[in-house]
PDB file of C-alpha atoms in Angstrom:
ATOM      1  CA  MET A   1       6.206 -23.301 -31.915  1.00  0.00           C
ATOM      2  CA  PRO A   2       5.886 -24.845 -35.374  1.00  0.00           C
ATOM      3  CA  LYS A   3       3.292 -23.498 -37.789  1.00  0.00           C
ATOM      4  CA  CYS A   4       0.795 -25.298 -39.989  1.00  0.00           C
ATOM      5  CA  ARG A   5       1.747 -25.198 -43.662  1.00  0.00           C
ATOM      6  CA  TYR A   6      -1.892 -24.524 -44.687  1.00  0.00           C
ATOM      7  CA  CYS A   7      -3.248 -21.941 -42.246  1.00  0.00           C
ATOM      8  CA  HIS A   8       0.053 -20.799 -40.660  1.00  0.00           C
ATOM      9  CA  GLU A   9      -1.350 -21.083 -37.120  1.00  0.00           C
ATOM     10  CA  ASN A  10       0.846 -22.106 -34.218  1.00  0.00           C
ATOM     11  CA  ILE A  11       0.421 -25.800 -33.487  1.00  0.00           C
ATOM     12  CA  THR A  12       2.162 -28.216 -31.185  1.00  0.00           C
ATOM     13  CA  LYS A  13       4.482 -31.008 -32.205  1.00  0.00           C
ATOM     14  CA  PHE A  14       1.789 -33.510 -31.236  1.00  0.00           C
ATOM     15  CA  ASP A  15      -0.480 -32.366 -34.084  1.00  0.00           C
ATOM     16  CA  ARG A  16       1.471 -34.235 -36.787  1.00  0.00           C
ATOM     17  CA  GLU A  17      -1.504 -35.890 -38.470  1.00  0.00           C
ATOM     18  CA  ILE A  18      -4.220 -33.187 -38.559  1.00  0.00           C
ATOM     19  CA  CYS A  19      -4.107 -29.428 -37.906  1.00  0.00           C
ATOM     20  CA  PRO A  20      -6.584 -28.563 -35.116  1.00  0.00           C
ATOM     21  CA  PHE A  21      -7.362 -25.180 -36.729  1.00  0.00           C
ATOM     22  CA  CYS A  22      -7.914 -25.880 -40.416  1.00  0.00           C
ATOM     23  CA  GLY A  23      -8.136 -29.706 -40.491  1.00  0.00           C
ATOM     24  CA  GLY A  24      -5.298 -30.032 -43.027  1.00  0.00           C
ATOM     25  CA  LYS A  25      -3.613 -33.418 -43.161  1.00  0.00           C
ATOM     26  CA  LYS A  26       0.053 -33.707 -42.246  1.00  0.00           C
ATOM     27  CA  PRO A  27       0.618 -30.017 -41.475  1.00  0.00           C
ATOM     28  CA  PHE A  28       4.383 -30.486 -40.962  1.00  0.00           C
ATOM     29  CA  GLU A  29       5.094 -32.316 -44.214  1.00  0.00           C
ATOM     30  CA  GLY A  30       7.016 -30.212 -46.674  1.00  0.00           C
ATOM     31  CA  SER A  31       7.760 -27.518 -44.101  1.00  0.00           C
ATOM     32  CA  GLU A  32      10.494 -27.176 -41.568  1.00  0.00           C
ATOM     33  CA  TYR A  33       9.975 -27.257 -37.840  1.00  0.00           C
ATOM     34  CA  LEU A  34      10.500 -23.558 -37.473  1.00  0.00           C
ATOM     35  CA  THR A  35       9.974 -22.010 -34.145  1.00  0.00           C
ATOM     36  CA  GLN A  36       8.496 -18.609 -33.543  1.00  0.00           C
ATOM     37  CA  ASP A  37       9.957 -15.954 -31.276  1.00  0.00           C
ATOM     38  CA  ILE A  38       8.046 -16.213 -28.016  1.00  0.00           C
ATOM     39  CA  THR A  39       7.970 -12.448 -27.502  1.00  0.00           C
ATOM     40  CA  GLN A  40       5.727 -12.141 -30.547  1.00  0.00           C
ATOM     41  CA  THR A  41       3.070 -14.422 -29.073  1.00  0.00           C
ATOM     42  CA  ILE A  42       3.029 -13.028 -25.504  1.00  0.00           C
ATOM     43  CA  ASP A  43       1.313  -9.721 -24.853  1.00  0.00           C
ATOM     44  CA  THR A  44       3.842  -7.707 -22.879  1.00  0.00           C
ATOM     45  CA  ILE A  45       3.092  -4.701 -20.684  1.00  0.00           C
ATOM     46  CA  SER A  46       3.223  -1.441 -22.526  1.00  0.00           C
ATOM     47  CA  LYS A  47       4.976   1.554 -21.010  1.00  0.00           C
ATOM     48  CA  ASP A  48       1.647   3.396 -20.759  1.00  0.00           C
ATOM     49  CA  LYS A  49       0.401   0.979 -18.082  1.00  0.00           C
ATOM     50  CA  ILE A  50       3.475   1.298 -15.847  1.00  0.00           C
ATOM     51  CA  LYS A  51       3.140   3.813 -13.014  1.00  0.00           C
ATOM     52  CA  PRO A  52       6.138   5.899 -12.028  1.00  0.00           C
ATOM     53  CA  PHE A  53       7.625   4.587  -8.802  1.00  0.00           C
ATOM     54  CA  LYS A  54       9.246   6.436  -5.940  1.00  0.00           C
ATOM     55  CA  GLN A  55      10.536   4.629  -2.880  1.00  0.00           C
ATOM     56  CA  HIS A  56       9.387   6.060   0.446  1.00  0.00           C
ATOM     57  CA  SER A  57      11.783   7.374   3.072  1.00  0.00           C
ATOM     58  CA  LYS A  58      11.907   6.161   6.667  1.00  0.00           C
ATOM     59  CA  LYS A  59      12.885   9.638   7.913  1.00  0.00           C
ATOM     60  CA  ILE A  60       9.867  11.322   6.335  1.00  0.00           C
ATOM     61  CA  MET A  61       7.570   8.566   7.601  1.00  0.00           C
ATOM     62  CA  ALA A  62       8.923   9.012  11.151  1.00  0.00           C
ATOM     63  CA  LEU A  63       8.533  12.812  10.997  1.00  0.00           C
ATOM     64  CA  TYR A  64       4.960  12.481   9.753  1.00  0.00           C
ATOM     65  CA  CYS A  65       4.202  10.082  12.599  1.00  0.00           C
ATOM     66  CA  MET A  66       5.831  12.352  15.196  1.00  0.00           C
ATOM     67  CA  PHE A  67       4.125  15.582  14.247  1.00  0.00           C
ATOM     68  CA  LEU A  68       1.035  14.589  12.240  1.00  0.00           C
ATOM     69  CA  GLY A  69       0.415  11.089  13.589  1.00  0.00           C
ATOM     70  CA  PHE A  70      -2.892  12.194  15.109  1.00  0.00           C
ATOM     71  CA  PHE A  71      -4.190  12.762  11.571  1.00  0.00           C
ATOM     72  CA  GLY A  72      -2.672   9.551  10.145  1.00  0.00           C
ATOM     73  CA  ALA A  73      -0.251  11.355   7.826  1.00  0.00           C
ATOM     74  CA  ASP A  74       2.299   8.528   7.958  1.00  0.00           C
ATOM     75  CA  CYS A  75      -0.360   6.025   6.874  1.00  0.00           C
ATOM     76  CA  PHE A  76      -1.394   8.217   3.954  1.00  0.00           C
ATOM     77  CA  TYR A  77       2.285   8.697   3.025  1.00  0.00           C
ATOM     78  CA  LEU A  78       2.822   4.934   2.794  1.00  0.00           C
ATOM     79  CA  GLY A  79      -0.407   4.445   0.845  1.00  0.00           C
ATOM     80  CA  PHE A  80      -2.562   2.889   3.588  1.00  0.00           C
ATOM     81  CA  LYS A  81      -5.539   5.223   3.122  1.00  0.00           C
ATOM     82  CA  LYS A  82      -8.099   3.023   4.835  1.00  0.00           C
ATOM     83  CA  TYR A  83      -5.910   2.639   7.926  1.00  0.00           C
ATOM     84  CA  GLY A  84      -5.304   6.418   7.945  1.00  0.00           C
ATOM     85  CA  PHE A  85      -9.047   7.149   7.974  1.00  0.00           C
ATOM     86  CA  TYR A  86      -9.540   4.621  10.772  1.00  0.00           C
ATOM     87  CA  ARG A  87      -6.802   6.303  12.772  1.00  0.00           C
ATOM     88  CA  ILE A  88      -8.391   9.747  12.377  1.00  0.00           C
ATOM     89  CA  ILE A  89     -11.759   8.476  13.562  1.00  0.00           C
ATOM     90  CA  ILE A  90     -10.295   6.552  16.506  1.00  0.00           C
ATOM     91  CA  ASN A  91      -8.178   9.520  17.598  1.00  0.00           C
ATOM     92  CA  PHE A  92     -11.143  11.884  17.580  1.00  0.00           C
ATOM     93  CA  VAL A  93     -13.176   9.373  19.599  1.00  0.00           C
ATOM     94  CA  ILE A  94     -10.334   8.945  22.109  1.00  0.00           C
ATOM     95  CA  THR A  95      -9.959  12.726  22.392  1.00  0.00           C
ATOM     96  CA  ALA A  96     -13.677  13.142  22.971  1.00  0.00           C
ATOM     97  CA  VAL A  97     -13.785  10.385  25.593  1.00  0.00           C
ATOM     98  CA  LEU A  98     -10.670  11.575  27.462  1.00  0.00           C
ATOM     99  CA  GLY A  99     -11.759  15.200  27.304  1.00  0.00           C
ATOM    100  CA  THR A 100     -15.242  14.427  28.556  1.00  0.00           C
ATOM    101  CA  ALA A 101     -13.922  12.138  31.286  1.00  0.00           C
ATOM    102  CA  SER A 102     -11.477  14.772  32.514  1.00  0.00           C
ATOM    103  CA  LEU A 103     -14.225  17.383  32.332  1.00  0.00           C
ATOM    104  CA  PHE A 104     -16.260  15.425  34.882  1.00  0.00           C
ATOM    105  CA  LEU A 105     -13.535  13.721  36.930  1.00  0.00           C
ATOM    106  CA  LEU A 106     -11.035  16.520  37.568  1.00  0.00           C
ATOM    107  CA  PRO A 107     -13.478  18.740  39.504  1.00  0.00           C
ATOM    108  CA  LEU A 108     -14.305  15.737  41.699  1.00  0.00           C
ATOM    109  CA  ILE A 109     -10.634  15.215  42.539  1.00  0.00           C
ATOM    110  CA  ASN A 110      -9.701  18.842  43.155  1.00  0.00           C
ATOM    111  CA  SER A 111     -11.983  21.834  42.824  1.00  0.00           C
ATOM    112  CA  SER A 112      -9.093  24.106  41.784  1.00  0.00           C
ATOM    113  CA  LEU A 113      -8.715  22.105  38.543  1.00  0.00           C
ATOM    114  CA  VAL A 114     -11.835  23.580  36.996  1.00  0.00           C
ATOM    115  CA  PHE A 115     -10.848  25.007  33.619  1.00  0.00           C
ATOM    116  CA  ASP A 116     -12.763  26.118  30.635  1.00  0.00           C
ATOM    117  CA  PHE A 117     -14.247  23.074  28.960  1.00  0.00           C
ATOM    118  CA  TYR A 118     -12.019  23.194  25.861  1.00  0.00           C
ATOM    119  CA  TYR A 119      -8.810  22.887  27.924  1.00  0.00           C
ATOM    120  CA  HIS A 120      -9.779  19.333  28.793  1.00  0.00           C
ATOM    121  CA  TYR A 121      -9.878  18.429  25.110  1.00  0.00           C
ATOM    122  CA  ILE A 122      -6.551  20.151  24.513  1.00  0.00           C
ATOM    123  CA  PHE A 123      -5.017  18.019  27.279  1.00  0.00           C
ATOM    124  CA  ALA A 124      -6.367  14.888  25.597  1.00  0.00           C
ATOM    125  CA  PHE A 125      -4.925  16.024  22.266  1.00  0.00           C
ATOM    126  CA  ILE A 126      -1.523  16.696  23.888  1.00  0.00           C
ATOM    127  CA  PHE A 127      -1.621  13.219  25.445  1.00  0.00           C
ATOM    128  CA  LEU A 128      -2.150  11.605  22.021  1.00  0.00           C
ATOM    129  CA  PHE A 129       0.487  13.887  20.487  1.00  0.00           C
ATOM    130  CA  ILE A 130       3.060  12.606  22.994  1.00  0.00           C
ATOM    131  CA  ILE A 131       2.106   9.005  22.206  1.00  0.00           C
ATOM    132  CA  TYR A 132       2.524   9.554  18.449  1.00  0.00           C
ATOM    133  CA  PHE A 133       5.793  11.408  19.006  1.00  0.00           C
ATOM    134  CA  ILE A 134       7.196   8.381  20.833  1.00  0.00           C
ATOM    135  CA  LEU A 135       5.744   6.071  18.169  1.00  0.00           C
ATOM    136  CA  GLY A 136       7.450   8.150  15.454  1.00  0.00           C
ATOM    137  CA  ILE A 137      10.814   7.766  17.169  1.00  0.00           C
ATOM    138  CA  THR A 138      10.337   4.001  17.340  1.00  0.00           C
ATOM    139  CA  ARG A 139       9.263   3.873  13.695  1.00  0.00           C
ATOM    140  CA  PHE A 140      12.538   5.505  12.709  1.00  0.00           C
ATOM    141  CA  TYR A 141      14.467   2.596  14.202  1.00  0.00           C
ATOM    142  CA  THR A 142      12.225  -0.240  13.036  1.00  0.00           C
ATOM    143  CA  LYS A 143      13.427  -2.415  10.200  1.00  0.00           C
ATOM    144  CA  ASN A 144      11.528  -4.171   7.437  1.00  0.00           C
ATOM    145  CA  LYS A 145       8.637  -1.695   7.236  1.00  0.00           C
ATOM    146  CA  LYS A 146       6.784  -1.974   3.915  1.00  0.00           C
ATOM    147  CA  ASP A 147       4.540   0.454   2.065  1.00  0.00           C
ATOM    148  CA  SER A 148       1.238  -0.403   0.377  1.00  0.00           C
ATOM    149  CA  ASN A 149       3.062  -1.703  -2.720  1.00  0.00           C
ATOM    150  CA  GLY A 150       5.028  -4.197  -0.643  1.00  0.00           C
ATOM    151  CA  VAL A 151       8.311  -2.327  -1.105  1.00  0.00           C
ATOM    152  CA  PHE A 152      10.575  -1.826   1.887  1.00  0.00           C
ATOM    153  CA  VAL A 153      10.880   1.723   3.197  1.00  0.00           C
ATOM    154  CA  ARG A 154      14.474   2.890   2.853  1.00  0.00           C
TER     155      ARG A 154
END
């Protein structure tokens, strides 16, 4: 951008008669139409503001889902913390509901299926573990999965 010959502010080529900053008349007269390097006028990002970046692995995400999917470890690994907390809460609710339901329904079906009460909750946990194990295998083969930064998982 050209500069005013009086105040040396950047002005446009349409301000030929009067400088909008200092009010000087004919700010281009007697000076050349010099342009300024645009990188001096734009505030660029400093290296202090840039976070170090590491791309996430599909294998690690699948292993987390297979073995720690009940606790939402794959969500936390990809950076979806809110979704991971939701998954933990939902899984504990499902375990409580399935465990309580089996605690009351199994003795009605067969009286020999009366266990200690905590075995019913372990069965519910094993059921969810199997579901997340299968989900982890499918996540290994899915394509175009992105993390919280919008970067594809390799």
